[in-house]
Short mmCIF file of C-alpha atoms in Angstrom, two decimals:
data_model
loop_
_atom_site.label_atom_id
_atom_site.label_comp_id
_atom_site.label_asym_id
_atom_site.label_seq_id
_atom_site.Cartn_x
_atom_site.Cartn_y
_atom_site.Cartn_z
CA UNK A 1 17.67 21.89 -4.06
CA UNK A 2 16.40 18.45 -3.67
CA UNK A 3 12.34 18.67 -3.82
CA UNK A 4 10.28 16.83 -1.10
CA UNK A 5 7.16 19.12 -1.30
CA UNK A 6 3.85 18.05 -3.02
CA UNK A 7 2.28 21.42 -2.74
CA UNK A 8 -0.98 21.73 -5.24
CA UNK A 9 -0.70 17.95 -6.14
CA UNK A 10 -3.51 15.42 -6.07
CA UNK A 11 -2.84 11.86 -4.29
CA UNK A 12 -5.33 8.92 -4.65
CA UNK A 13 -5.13 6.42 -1.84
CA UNK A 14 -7.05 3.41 -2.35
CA UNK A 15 -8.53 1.75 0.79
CA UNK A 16 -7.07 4.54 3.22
CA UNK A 17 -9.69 4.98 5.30
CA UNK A 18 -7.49 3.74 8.30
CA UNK A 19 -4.33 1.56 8.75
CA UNK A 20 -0.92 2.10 6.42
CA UNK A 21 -3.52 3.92 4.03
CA UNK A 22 -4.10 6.59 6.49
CA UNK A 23 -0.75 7.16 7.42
CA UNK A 24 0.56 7.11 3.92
CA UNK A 25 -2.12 9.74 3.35
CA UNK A 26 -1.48 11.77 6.22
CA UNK A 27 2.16 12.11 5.51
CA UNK A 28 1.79 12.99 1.60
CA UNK A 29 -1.20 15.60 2.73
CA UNK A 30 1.39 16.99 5.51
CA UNK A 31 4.03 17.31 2.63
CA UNK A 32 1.52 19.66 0.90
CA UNK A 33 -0.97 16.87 -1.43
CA UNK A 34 -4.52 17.38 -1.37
CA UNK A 35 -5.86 13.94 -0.59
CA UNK A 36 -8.68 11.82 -2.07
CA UNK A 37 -9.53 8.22 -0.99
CA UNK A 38 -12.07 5.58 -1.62
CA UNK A 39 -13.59 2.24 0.07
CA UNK A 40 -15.41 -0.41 -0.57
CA UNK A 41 -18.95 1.17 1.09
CA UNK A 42 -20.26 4.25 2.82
CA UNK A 43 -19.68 3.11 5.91
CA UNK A 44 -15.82 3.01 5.92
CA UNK A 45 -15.92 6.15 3.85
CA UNK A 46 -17.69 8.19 6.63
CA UNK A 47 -15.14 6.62 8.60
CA UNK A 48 -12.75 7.34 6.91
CA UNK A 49 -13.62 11.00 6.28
CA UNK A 50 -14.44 11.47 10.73
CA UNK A 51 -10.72 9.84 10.98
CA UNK A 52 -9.14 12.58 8.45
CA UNK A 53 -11.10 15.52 10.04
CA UNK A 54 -10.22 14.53 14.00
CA UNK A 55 -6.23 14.50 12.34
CA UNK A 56 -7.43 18.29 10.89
CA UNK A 57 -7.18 16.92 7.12
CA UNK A 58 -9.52 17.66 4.86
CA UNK A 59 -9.85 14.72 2.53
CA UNK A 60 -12.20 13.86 -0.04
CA UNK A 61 -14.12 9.76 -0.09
CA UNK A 62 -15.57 7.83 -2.22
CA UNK A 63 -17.23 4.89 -2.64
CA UNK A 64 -15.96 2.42 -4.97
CA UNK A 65 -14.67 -1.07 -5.23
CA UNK A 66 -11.80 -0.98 -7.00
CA UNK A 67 -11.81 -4.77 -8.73
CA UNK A 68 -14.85 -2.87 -10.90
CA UNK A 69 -13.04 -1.66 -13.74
CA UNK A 70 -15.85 0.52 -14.58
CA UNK A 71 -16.28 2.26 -11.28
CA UNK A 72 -12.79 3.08 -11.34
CA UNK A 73 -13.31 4.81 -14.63
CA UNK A 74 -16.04 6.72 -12.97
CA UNK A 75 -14.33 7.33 -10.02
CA UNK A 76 -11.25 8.98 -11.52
CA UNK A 77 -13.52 11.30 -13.83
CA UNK A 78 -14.98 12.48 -11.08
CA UNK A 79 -11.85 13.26 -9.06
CA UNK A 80 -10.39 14.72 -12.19
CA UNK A 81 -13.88 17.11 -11.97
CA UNK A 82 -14.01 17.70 -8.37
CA UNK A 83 -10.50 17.71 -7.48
CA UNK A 84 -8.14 18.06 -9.97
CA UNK A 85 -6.25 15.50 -11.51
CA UNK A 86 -4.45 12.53 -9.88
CA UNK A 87 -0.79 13.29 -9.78
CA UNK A 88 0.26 10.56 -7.54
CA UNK A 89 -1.70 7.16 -6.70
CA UNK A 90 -0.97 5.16 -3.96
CA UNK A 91 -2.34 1.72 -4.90
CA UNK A 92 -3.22 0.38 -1.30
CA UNK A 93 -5.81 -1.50 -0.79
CA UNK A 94 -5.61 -4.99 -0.38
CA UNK A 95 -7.18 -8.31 0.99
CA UNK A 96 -5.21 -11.42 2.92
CA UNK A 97 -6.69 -14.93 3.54
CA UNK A 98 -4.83 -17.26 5.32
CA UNK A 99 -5.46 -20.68 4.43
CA UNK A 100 -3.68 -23.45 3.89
CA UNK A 101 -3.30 -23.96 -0.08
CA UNK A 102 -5.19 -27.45 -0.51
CA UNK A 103 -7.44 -25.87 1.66
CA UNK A 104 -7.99 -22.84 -0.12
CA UNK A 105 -10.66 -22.74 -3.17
CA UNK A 106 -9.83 -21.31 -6.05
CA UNK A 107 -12.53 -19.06 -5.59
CA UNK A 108 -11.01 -17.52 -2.80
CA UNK A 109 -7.42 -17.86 -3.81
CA UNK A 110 -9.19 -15.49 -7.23
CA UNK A 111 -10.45 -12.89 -4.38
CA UNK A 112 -7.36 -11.99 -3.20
CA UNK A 113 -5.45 -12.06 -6.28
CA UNK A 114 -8.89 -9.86 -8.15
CA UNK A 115 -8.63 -7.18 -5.13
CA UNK A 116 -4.52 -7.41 -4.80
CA UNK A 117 -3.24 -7.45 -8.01
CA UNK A 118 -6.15 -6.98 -10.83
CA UNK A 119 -7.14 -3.63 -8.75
CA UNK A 120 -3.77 -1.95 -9.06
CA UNK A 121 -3.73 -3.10 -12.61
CA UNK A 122 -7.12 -1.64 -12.98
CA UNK A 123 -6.75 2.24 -11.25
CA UNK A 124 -3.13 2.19 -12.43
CA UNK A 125 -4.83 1.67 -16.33
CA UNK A 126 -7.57 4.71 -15.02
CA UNK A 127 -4.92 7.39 -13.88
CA UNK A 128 -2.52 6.69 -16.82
CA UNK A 129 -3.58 8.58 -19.76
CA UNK A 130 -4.14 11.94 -17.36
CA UNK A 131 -0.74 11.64 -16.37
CA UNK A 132 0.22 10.98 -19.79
CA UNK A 133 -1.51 14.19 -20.89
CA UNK A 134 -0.12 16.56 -17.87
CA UNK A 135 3.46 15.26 -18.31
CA UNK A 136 3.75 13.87 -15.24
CA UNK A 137 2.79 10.80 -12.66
CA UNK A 138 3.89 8.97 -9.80
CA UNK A 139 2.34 5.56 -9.10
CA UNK A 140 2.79 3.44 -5.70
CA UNK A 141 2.24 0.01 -5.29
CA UNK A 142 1.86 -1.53 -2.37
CA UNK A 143 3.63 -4.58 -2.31
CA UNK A 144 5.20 -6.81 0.62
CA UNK A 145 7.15 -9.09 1.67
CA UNK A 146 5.95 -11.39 0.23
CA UNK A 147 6.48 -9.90 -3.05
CA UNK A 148 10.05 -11.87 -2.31
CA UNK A 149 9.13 -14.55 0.27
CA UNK A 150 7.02 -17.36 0.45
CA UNK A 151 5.60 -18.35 3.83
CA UNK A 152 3.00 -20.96 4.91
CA UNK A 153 -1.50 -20.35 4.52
CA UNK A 154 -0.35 -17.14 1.65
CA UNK A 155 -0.41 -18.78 -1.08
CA UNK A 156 -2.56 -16.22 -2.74
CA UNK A 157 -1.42 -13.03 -1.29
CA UNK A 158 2.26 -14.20 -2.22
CA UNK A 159 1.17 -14.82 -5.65
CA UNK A 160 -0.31 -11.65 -5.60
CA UNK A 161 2.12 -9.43 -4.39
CA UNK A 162 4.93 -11.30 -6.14
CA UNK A 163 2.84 -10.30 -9.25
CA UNK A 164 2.47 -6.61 -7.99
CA UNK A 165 6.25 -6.66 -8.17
CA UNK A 166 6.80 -7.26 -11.83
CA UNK A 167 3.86 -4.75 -12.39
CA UNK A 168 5.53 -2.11 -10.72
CA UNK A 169 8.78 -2.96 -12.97
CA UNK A 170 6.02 -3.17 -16.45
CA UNK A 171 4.35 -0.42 -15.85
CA UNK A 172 8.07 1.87 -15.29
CA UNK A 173 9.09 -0.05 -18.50
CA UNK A 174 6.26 1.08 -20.22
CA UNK A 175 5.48 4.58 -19.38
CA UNK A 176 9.03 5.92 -17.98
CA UNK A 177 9.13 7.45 -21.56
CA UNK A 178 6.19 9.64 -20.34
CA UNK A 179 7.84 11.10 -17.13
CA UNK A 180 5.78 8.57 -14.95
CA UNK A 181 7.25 6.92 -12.36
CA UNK A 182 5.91 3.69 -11.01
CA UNK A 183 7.70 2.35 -7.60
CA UNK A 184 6.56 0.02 -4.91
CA UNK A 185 6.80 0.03 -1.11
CA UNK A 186 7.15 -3.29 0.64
CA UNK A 187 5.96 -2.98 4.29
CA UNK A 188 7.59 -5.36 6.97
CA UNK A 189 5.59 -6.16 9.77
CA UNK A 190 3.57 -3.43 10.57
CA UNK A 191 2.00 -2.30 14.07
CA UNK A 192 -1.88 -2.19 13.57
CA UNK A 193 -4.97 -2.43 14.86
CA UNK A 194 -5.16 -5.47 13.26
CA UNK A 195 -2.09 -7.25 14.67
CA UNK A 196 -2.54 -6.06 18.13
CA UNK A 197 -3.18 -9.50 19.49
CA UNK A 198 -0.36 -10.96 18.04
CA UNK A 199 1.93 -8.44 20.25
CA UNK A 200 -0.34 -9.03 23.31
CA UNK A 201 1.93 -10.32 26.49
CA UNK A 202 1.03 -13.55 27.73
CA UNK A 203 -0.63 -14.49 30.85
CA UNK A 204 2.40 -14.87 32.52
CA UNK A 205 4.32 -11.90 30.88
CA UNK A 206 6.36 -13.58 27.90
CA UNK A 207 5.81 -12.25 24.35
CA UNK A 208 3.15 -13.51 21.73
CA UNK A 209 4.81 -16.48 19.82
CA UNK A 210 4.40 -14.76 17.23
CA UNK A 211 5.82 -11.46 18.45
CA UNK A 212 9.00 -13.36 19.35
CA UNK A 213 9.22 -14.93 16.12
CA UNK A 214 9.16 -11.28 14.23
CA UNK A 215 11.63 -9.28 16.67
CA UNK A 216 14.30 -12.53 16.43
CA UNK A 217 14.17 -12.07 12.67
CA UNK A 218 14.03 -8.48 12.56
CA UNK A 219 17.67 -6.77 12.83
CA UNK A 220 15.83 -3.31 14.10
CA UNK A 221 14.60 -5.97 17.21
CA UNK A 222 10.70 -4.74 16.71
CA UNK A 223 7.72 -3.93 15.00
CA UNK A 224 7.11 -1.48 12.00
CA UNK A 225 5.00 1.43 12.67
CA UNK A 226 2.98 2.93 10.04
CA UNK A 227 4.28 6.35 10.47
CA UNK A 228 8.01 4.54 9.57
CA UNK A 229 5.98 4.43 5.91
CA UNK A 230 5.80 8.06 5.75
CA UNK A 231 9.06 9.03 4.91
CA UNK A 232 9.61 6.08 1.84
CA UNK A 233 6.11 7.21 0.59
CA UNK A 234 6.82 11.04 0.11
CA UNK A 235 9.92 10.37 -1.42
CA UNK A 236 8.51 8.46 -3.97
CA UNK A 237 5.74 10.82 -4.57
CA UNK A 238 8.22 13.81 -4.63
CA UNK A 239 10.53 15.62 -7.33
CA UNK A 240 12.97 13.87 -5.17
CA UNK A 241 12.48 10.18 -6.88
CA UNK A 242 12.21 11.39 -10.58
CA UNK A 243 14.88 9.70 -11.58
CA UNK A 244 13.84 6.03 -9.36
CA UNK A 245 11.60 3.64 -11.59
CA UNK A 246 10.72 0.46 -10.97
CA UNK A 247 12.25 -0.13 -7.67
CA UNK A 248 11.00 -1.77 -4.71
CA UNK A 249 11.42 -0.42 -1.45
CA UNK A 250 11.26 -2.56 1.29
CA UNK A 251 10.82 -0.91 4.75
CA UNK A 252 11.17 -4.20 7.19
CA UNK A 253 13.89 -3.44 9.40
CA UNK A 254 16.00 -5.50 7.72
CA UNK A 255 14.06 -8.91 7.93
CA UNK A 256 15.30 -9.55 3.92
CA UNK A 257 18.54 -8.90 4.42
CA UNK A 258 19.35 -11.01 7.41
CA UNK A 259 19.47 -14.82 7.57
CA UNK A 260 19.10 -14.75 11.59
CA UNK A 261 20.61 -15.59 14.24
CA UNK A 262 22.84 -18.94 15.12
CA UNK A 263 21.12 -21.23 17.27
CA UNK A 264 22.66 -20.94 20.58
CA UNK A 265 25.29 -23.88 21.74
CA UNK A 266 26.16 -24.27 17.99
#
């Protein structure tokens, strides 16, 4: 009997106060995971923590910024003695900064790569030796599109995630041995608070540019919605992916697989 449940196991979701955090949360807690997150300050804790309890999830928030390789450490020793220890991490948080690359300085092009790709480098280190020790681990990396793709003002983020990719394949190289699995989930283009006004109509009715642009290259003809993360996320956390390492799994209606459509008149 295939194995979807996560009953009595502990999930770590970086940066899950809200957005594809949140839902990836709420779906492993609904498959049975006790759920612990963090942030980068109180504030988006306690917001974090009012979000889980109006969704009737008890979660448990920390603070922590999770480029600090020593509040990491700290962190995960105290989830280990307040919670348990971390079965499954969901390495989610992440930064974008869309600039032009000769525009961009390097400071902020090292920003995005410190809080994209050292981070999961970082907490993935943290959680690895408990995993080690209890036989068992699943790790999730949040990776994208542009773990594949390159695309105008990401420079950094590209670099990033395209390095998040080849993580995800070292560290199921590495520690596959152990019975730790170590997958990634590449988002298309996601519905969000935060993309809202690209999917605003126009004053006279006609989509976003934008908005146009994304359903003409998507084959499933719209936007991603977070909850279309659940599904990928607790099969990768489950009994059900033991033997999937090192995969990518990119849930973006099809975007990478299609070249789109023919001009018209041609």
């Amino acid at each position: 009997m295939v194995n979807f449940r996560l009953d009595g196991k502990v999930a770590l979701v970086t940066g899950a106060s809200y957005g594809i955090g949140f839902a990836i949360a709420s779906a492993l807690h609904e498959a049975g995971a006790t759920i612990v997150f963090n942030d980068i300050n109180e504030e988006f804790v306690n917001r974090g923590l009012k979000n889980y309890e109006d969704h009737g999830i008890k979660a448990h928030g920390y603070v922590c910024d999770v480029t600090d390789e020593e509040a990491v450490n700290n962190l995960v020793k105290r989830v280990e003695e307040e919670v348990g220890v971390i079965d499954i991490l969901v390495n989610n948080a992440g930064i974008i900064k869309r600039i032009p690359m000769v525009e961009m300085s390097a400071a902020d092009f090292r920003k995005v790569i410190d809080v994209d790709l050292n981070a999961p480098f970082i907490v993935a280190k943290a959680v690895i030796p408990s995993m080690i020790k209890k036989g068992h681990g699943k790790i999730i990396n949040i990776c994208s599109m542009m773990s594949e793709l390159g695309r105008e003002t990401v420079s950094a983020y590209a670099a990033a995630k395209g390095g998040l990719k080849m993580l995800t394949k070292n560290i199921a190289s590495e520690y596959g041995e152990f019975n730790i699995q170590c997958n990634g989930i590449g988002p298309g283009y996601i519905a969000t608070p935060q993309t809202a006004p690209l999917r605003e109509r126009q004053s006279d009715g006609s989509r976003h540019p934008f908005d146009s642009f994304i359903i003409a290259k998507t084959p499933a003809a719209r936007w991603g919605e977070a909850e279309d993360l659940a599904g990928p996320a607790v099969f990768l956390a489950s009994e059900a992916s033991d033997f999937v390492n090192g995969h990518i799994l990119y849930v973006d209606g099809g975007i990478l697989a299609y070249i789109g459509k023919q001009p018209s008149g041609e």
